[in-house]
């Protein structure tokens, strides 16, 4: 790893590669690799690009995770609003256990990532044995894995999948900022030009972006009762309608009707960017996996890409997106 300044403190765990298992190191030595977004290198495993430490978690969860029919798994392309949807799902699913109007709601004191763990990161990363005993049914979990790499029991069971993506331009900008923030002080930051070219080539976290989105899009058409497909921009545009649809899909049709929409309004307020980003835990706290909570709250807007893209960049990505999504019926919203 090329640490930019030798006098820096030890890098956080997510940047360390020395303590990976021998089996994982052996595997990495034969996998295709490219310049990394977060670590020095990103590797292609089972057709998608990801970090070395995550590969170890992917292998473990594919081998060990046993899905239950009642499970709910949030699947996202990285930087598509995972943190937001985790908070919305947590509020919806736990209405009985944690009523939204109660003062001690877990979302007020814990980051959504600590409440809804990524399968391939926390329970299974670093050879840990997962402890799901604290999870009441339905278990709420998350993943960035492409459809083909989900643990087999997830595909075979009646587990419900909520899928979230975001327009590729904002996804890219958010990913570039986030990964540079994780490198800051330990590795040189990556230029926007270099990472943009990699993104367009499909080399992005859990990318190619288009493969990830298209696979879940197709599954959501084939199996609408299993996969609920959402876009960040749609939730921004019609939060109440989208939340209601989500509740229907999950078969937990809240007290929406009962309380004249007060519950919906309060869930949306509690999970808003303004509210979550200003909580003490999200200003000064850290995730159990290392990163600072505040890195998950940057701007939370649609269309920030316009502040960064040149005309050439915009044309290039539009062209790639047009080609990749041609005939799929899928359209992204950019503003
Ligand atoms: P992850 O996939 O690594 O977990 P994720 O939560 O998807 O990250 O990405 C964070 C993005 O969601 C950030 O977008 P930005 O960089 O364009 O600003 C972040 O600001 C945005 N975000 C986080 N919380 C919310 C929220 N409550 N409402 C809307 N957007 C949010």
XYZ file of C-alpha atoms and ligand atoms in Angstrom:
366
model
C 0.000 0.000 0.000
C 1.408 3.424 -0.910
C 0.985 5.501 2.223
C 1.633 9.089 1.184
C 3.339 10.231 4.403
C 5.317 7.827 6.531
C 4.726 9.767 9.777
C 0.930 9.256 9.565
C -0.857 7.146 12.194
C -1.675 3.523 11.347
C -4.349 3.407 8.618
C -7.838 2.342 9.680
C -8.801 -1.313 9.294
C -10.682 -0.783 6.028
C -7.392 0.295 4.400
C -5.302 -2.552 5.781
C -4.682 -5.585 3.607
C -1.955 -7.381 5.540
C -4.277 -9.287 7.865
C -6.409 -10.934 5.185
C -6.592 -14.729 5.298
C -3.958 -16.663 3.327
C -6.755 -18.111 1.189
C -7.979 -14.620 0.309
C -4.451 -13.358 -0.453
C -3.929 -16.316 -2.768
C -7.188 -15.566 -4.540
C -6.318 -11.873 -4.915
C -3.038 -12.771 -6.584
C -4.913 -14.237 -9.559
C -7.822 -11.811 -9.846
C -7.862 -8.939 -12.386
C -7.072 -5.669 -10.613
C -7.302 -1.955 -11.314
C -6.499 1.230 -9.459
C -8.534 1.328 -6.254
C -11.162 3.880 -5.256
C -10.605 3.388 -1.507
C -7.650 1.005 -1.177
C -4.654 0.870 -3.518
C -6.350 -1.712 -5.756
C -9.820 -2.903 -6.600
C -10.323 -6.531 -7.733
C -12.748 -8.238 -10.082
C -14.423 -11.118 -8.286
C -17.372 -13.032 -9.803
C -17.672 -10.343 -12.461
C -17.861 -7.304 -10.182
C -15.259 -4.905 -8.769
C -14.694 -4.690 -5.059
C -12.241 -4.188 -2.202
C -9.996 -7.003 -0.941
C -11.506 -7.071 2.538
C -15.025 -7.236 1.099
C -14.112 -10.276 -1.037
C -13.292 -12.150 2.153
C -16.727 -11.213 3.531
C -18.479 -12.153 0.278
C -16.984 -15.647 0.308
C -17.969 -16.177 3.946
C -21.537 -14.963 3.566
C -22.079 -16.928 0.358
C -20.965 -20.067 2.189
C -22.689 -19.482 5.506
C -25.666 -17.137 5.338
C -29.018 -18.880 5.635
C -31.848 -16.641 4.540
C -35.238 -16.866 6.213
C -38.503 -16.310 4.340
C -39.270 -13.351 6.570
C -35.938 -11.577 5.935
C -35.875 -8.165 4.306
C -32.656 -7.269 2.510
C -31.890 -3.803 1.218
C -29.699 -3.999 -1.884
C -28.070 -0.846 -3.239
C -25.449 0.344 -5.644
C -22.936 2.149 -3.413
C -23.704 5.843 -2.863
C -27.283 5.630 -4.079
C -28.836 6.637 -0.752
C -28.245 3.452 1.259
C -28.063 5.334 4.569
C -31.380 7.065 3.880
C -33.235 3.916 2.874
C -31.777 1.991 5.809
C -33.288 4.566 8.138
C -36.669 4.522 6.341
C -36.799 0.722 6.361
C -35.748 0.502 9.991
C -38.510 2.933 10.991
C -41.150 1.133 8.938
C -40.294 -2.400 9.952
C -39.876 -1.600 13.648
C -43.003 0.480 14.158
C -44.272 -1.741 16.957
C -40.966 -2.208 18.735
C -39.814 1.387 18.269
C -42.790 3.718 17.750
C -41.670 6.667 15.667
C -42.924 9.326 18.106
C -40.947 7.901 21.048
C -38.082 10.057 22.261
C -35.547 7.245 22.577
C -35.844 5.974 19.002
C -32.671 4.044 17.999
C -32.189 6.223 14.900
C -31.578 9.196 17.197
C -28.544 7.580 18.787
C -27.209 5.111 16.233
C -26.165 5.472 12.610
C -28.464 3.538 10.215
C -25.467 1.428 9.104
C -25.054 0.109 12.634
C -28.761 -0.733 12.811
C -28.926 -2.447 9.405
C -25.578 -4.182 8.755
C -24.121 -5.088 5.370
C -23.952 -8.881 5.067
C -20.553 -8.843 3.399
C -19.032 -6.313 5.818
C -20.147 -6.724 9.396
C -21.540 -9.914 10.222
C -19.142 -11.844 7.971
C -16.025 -9.801 7.311
C -12.726 -10.655 9.051
C -13.722 -14.243 9.814
C -16.293 -13.153 12.401
C -19.081 -15.519 13.355
C -22.294 -13.568 12.957
C -24.613 -13.187 15.866
C -28.129 -12.739 14.599
C -29.699 -13.489 17.962
C -30.372 -9.807 18.647
C -32.356 -9.589 15.406
C -36.074 -9.998 15.824
C -38.128 -11.204 12.886
C -38.244 -9.831 10.260
C -34.455 -9.504 10.126
C -33.423 -6.343 8.317
C -30.095 -6.665 6.503
C -28.359 -5.019 3.576
C -25.873 -5.705 0.824
C -24.175 -4.129 -2.187
C -23.826 -7.540 -3.892
C -24.925 -7.995 -7.515
C -27.899 -10.333 -7.984
C -25.825 -13.252 -9.269
C -23.546 -13.116 -6.214
C -26.251 -13.118 -3.539
C -26.034 -16.105 -1.194
C -28.047 -18.891 -2.817
C -30.533 -19.091 0.043
C -31.496 -15.445 -0.577
C -32.378 -16.222 -4.175
C -34.183 -19.458 -3.303
C -36.179 -18.242 -0.288
C -39.115 -15.835 -0.058
C -36.792 -13.176 1.377
C -37.876 -9.764 0.122
C -35.348 -7.537 -1.620
C -35.671 -3.752 -1.684
C -33.414 -2.408 -4.407
C -32.192 1.184 -4.619
C -30.173 2.932 -7.322
C -29.557 6.544 -8.299
C -28.703 8.363 -11.505
C -25.152 7.378 -12.505
C -23.803 10.955 -12.585
C -24.707 11.731 -8.962
C -23.690 8.209 -7.963
C -20.260 8.809 -9.470
C -19.766 12.202 -7.791
C -20.860 10.831 -4.430
C -18.556 7.795 -4.817
C -15.581 9.941 -5.799
C -16.021 12.247 -2.782
C -16.655 9.396 -0.355
C -13.729 7.244 -1.418
C -11.349 10.204 -1.346
C -12.567 11.080 2.166
C -11.716 7.553 3.296
C -8.214 7.865 1.804
C -7.548 11.324 3.192
C -4.406 11.413 5.305
C -3.399 7.844 4.370
C -3.334 7.545 0.582
C -3.130 10.127 -2.187
C -6.540 11.323 -3.295
C -7.762 10.232 -6.731
C -8.424 12.797 -9.466
C -11.950 13.154 -10.816
C -10.727 12.590 -14.400
C -9.051 9.282 -13.605
C -11.963 7.919 -11.579
C -14.493 9.095 -14.160
C -12.722 7.080 -16.851
C -12.715 4.028 -14.589
C -16.422 4.490 -13.788
C -17.255 4.675 -17.518
C -15.237 1.474 -18.049
C -17.371 -0.210 -15.400
C -14.609 -0.180 -12.774
C -16.450 1.235 -9.773
C -17.338 -0.041 -6.314
C -19.508 -3.120 -6.940
C -19.662 -2.126 -10.598
C -20.082 -2.190 -13.473
C -22.879 0.120 -12.351
C -25.125 -0.845 -15.320
C -24.825 -4.589 -14.735
C -25.788 -4.150 -11.081
C -28.845 -2.029 -11.878
C -30.006 -4.024 -14.908
C -29.863 -7.394 -13.167
C -32.104 -6.204 -10.326
C -34.349 -4.280 -12.735
C -34.974 -7.497 -14.701
C -35.600 -9.483 -11.506
C -38.057 -6.839 -10.284
C -40.048 -7.239 -13.508
C -39.929 -11.031 -13.360
C -40.640 -11.254 -9.627
C -42.361 -8.080 -8.399
C -43.266 -9.764 -5.099
C -39.594 -10.497 -4.415
C -37.797 -7.396 -5.693
C -39.050 -3.848 -5.162
C -37.105 -1.461 -7.405
C -36.577 2.129 -6.236
C -34.658 5.178 -7.365
C -33.243 7.890 -5.087
C -34.754 10.621 -7.250
C -38.233 9.064 -7.083
C -38.139 9.059 -3.277
C -37.002 12.706 -3.332
C -39.834 13.615 -5.689
C -42.672 11.671 -4.083
C -41.585 10.633 -0.598
C -45.045 9.855 0.774
C -46.145 7.805 -2.210
C -42.886 5.859 -2.304
C -42.958 5.171 1.426
C -46.512 3.916 1.187
C -45.605 1.618 -1.736
C -42.631 0.331 0.205
C -44.830 -0.422 3.209
C -47.273 -2.284 0.973
C -44.490 -4.323 -0.601
C -43.189 -5.237 2.842
C -46.691 -6.051 3.993
C -46.368 -3.727 6.953
C -48.909 -1.138 5.869
C -48.254 1.172 8.789
C -50.710 3.224 10.642
C -50.537 5.438 7.543
C -54.300 5.565 7.133
C -55.024 5.575 10.876
C -53.073 8.608 11.830
C -53.999 10.824 8.888
C -50.505 10.483 7.545
C -48.869 11.700 10.758
C -46.760 8.559 11.029
C -45.573 8.893 7.443
C -44.714 12.552 7.966
C -42.786 11.756 11.124
C -40.857 8.864 9.537
C -39.874 11.126 6.642
C -38.873 13.929 8.999
C -36.873 11.632 11.264
C -35.034 10.103 8.283
C -34.477 13.371 6.406
C -30.974 14.465 5.527
C -31.427 17.572 7.693
C -32.434 15.601 10.762
C -30.030 12.659 10.530
C -26.990 14.721 9.547
C -27.450 17.031 12.542
C -27.615 14.322 15.183
C -24.667 14.142 17.569
C -24.052 10.474 16.648
C -23.751 11.364 12.977
C -21.561 14.414 13.561
C -19.014 12.880 15.916
C -19.623 9.111 15.857
C -17.861 6.322 13.981
C -19.214 3.096 12.513
C -18.242 -0.160 14.170
C -16.475 -0.910 10.856
C -14.303 2.236 11.095
C -15.464 5.154 8.909
C -16.783 8.346 10.490
C -20.576 8.635 10.367
C -20.459 12.144 8.969
C -18.952 10.844 5.696
C -22.350 9.349 4.822
C -23.985 12.788 4.823
C -22.543 15.150 2.223
C -25.214 17.101 0.310
C -28.091 14.726 -0.246
C -29.262 16.459 -3.421
C -30.214 15.508 -6.948
C -28.096 17.085 -9.681
C -24.850 17.902 -7.832
C -23.001 16.354 -10.802
C -23.631 19.624 -12.679
C -21.148 21.337 -10.367
C -18.373 18.963 -11.472
C -18.959 17.598 -14.983
C -17.553 19.201 -18.107
C -19.692 18.994 -21.246
C -17.418 16.215 -22.516
C -17.884 14.191 -19.332
C -21.620 14.582 -19.480
C -21.746 13.526 -23.135
C -19.473 10.557 -22.536
C -21.453 9.151 -19.610
C -24.784 9.799 -21.358
C -23.519 7.838 -24.313
C -22.436 4.880 -22.183
C -25.695 4.922 -20.232
C -27.779 5.099 -23.411
C -25.968 2.097 -24.849
C -26.097 0.006 -21.699
C -29.758 0.646 -20.821
C -31.108 0.603 -24.371
C -34.353 -1.362 -24.594
C -34.556 -1.934 -20.829
C -37.355 0.567 -20.241
C -35.335 2.110 -17.417
C -34.906 5.913 -17.317
C -32.899 7.881 -14.774
C -33.886 11.297 -13.457
C -31.052 13.814 -13.341
C -32.555 16.999 -11.932
P -23.206 3.790 1.044
O -23.742 3.120 -0.180
O -21.711 3.818 1.121
O -23.817 3.281 2.297
P -24.970 5.999 0.661
O -25.724 6.217 1.905
O -25.659 5.337 -0.463
O -23.588 5.323 0.959
O -24.469 7.393 0.070
C -24.518 8.574 0.722
C -25.287 9.521 -0.161
O -26.625 9.593 0.313
C -24.705 10.902 -0.032
O -24.995 11.578 -1.241
P -24.139 12.824 -1.749
O -22.709 12.440 -1.700
O -24.620 13.088 -3.144
O -24.479 13.947 -0.833
C -25.507 11.426 1.151
O -25.469 12.818 1.288
C -26.877 10.906 0.799
N -27.754 10.829 1.964
C -27.446 10.368 3.195
N -28.513 10.462 4.002
C -29.518 10.977 3.271
C -30.873 11.316 3.565
N -31.368 11.132 4.764
N -31.614 11.827 2.555
C -31.112 12.016 1.330
N -29.841 11.727 0.999
C -29.048 11.212 1.955
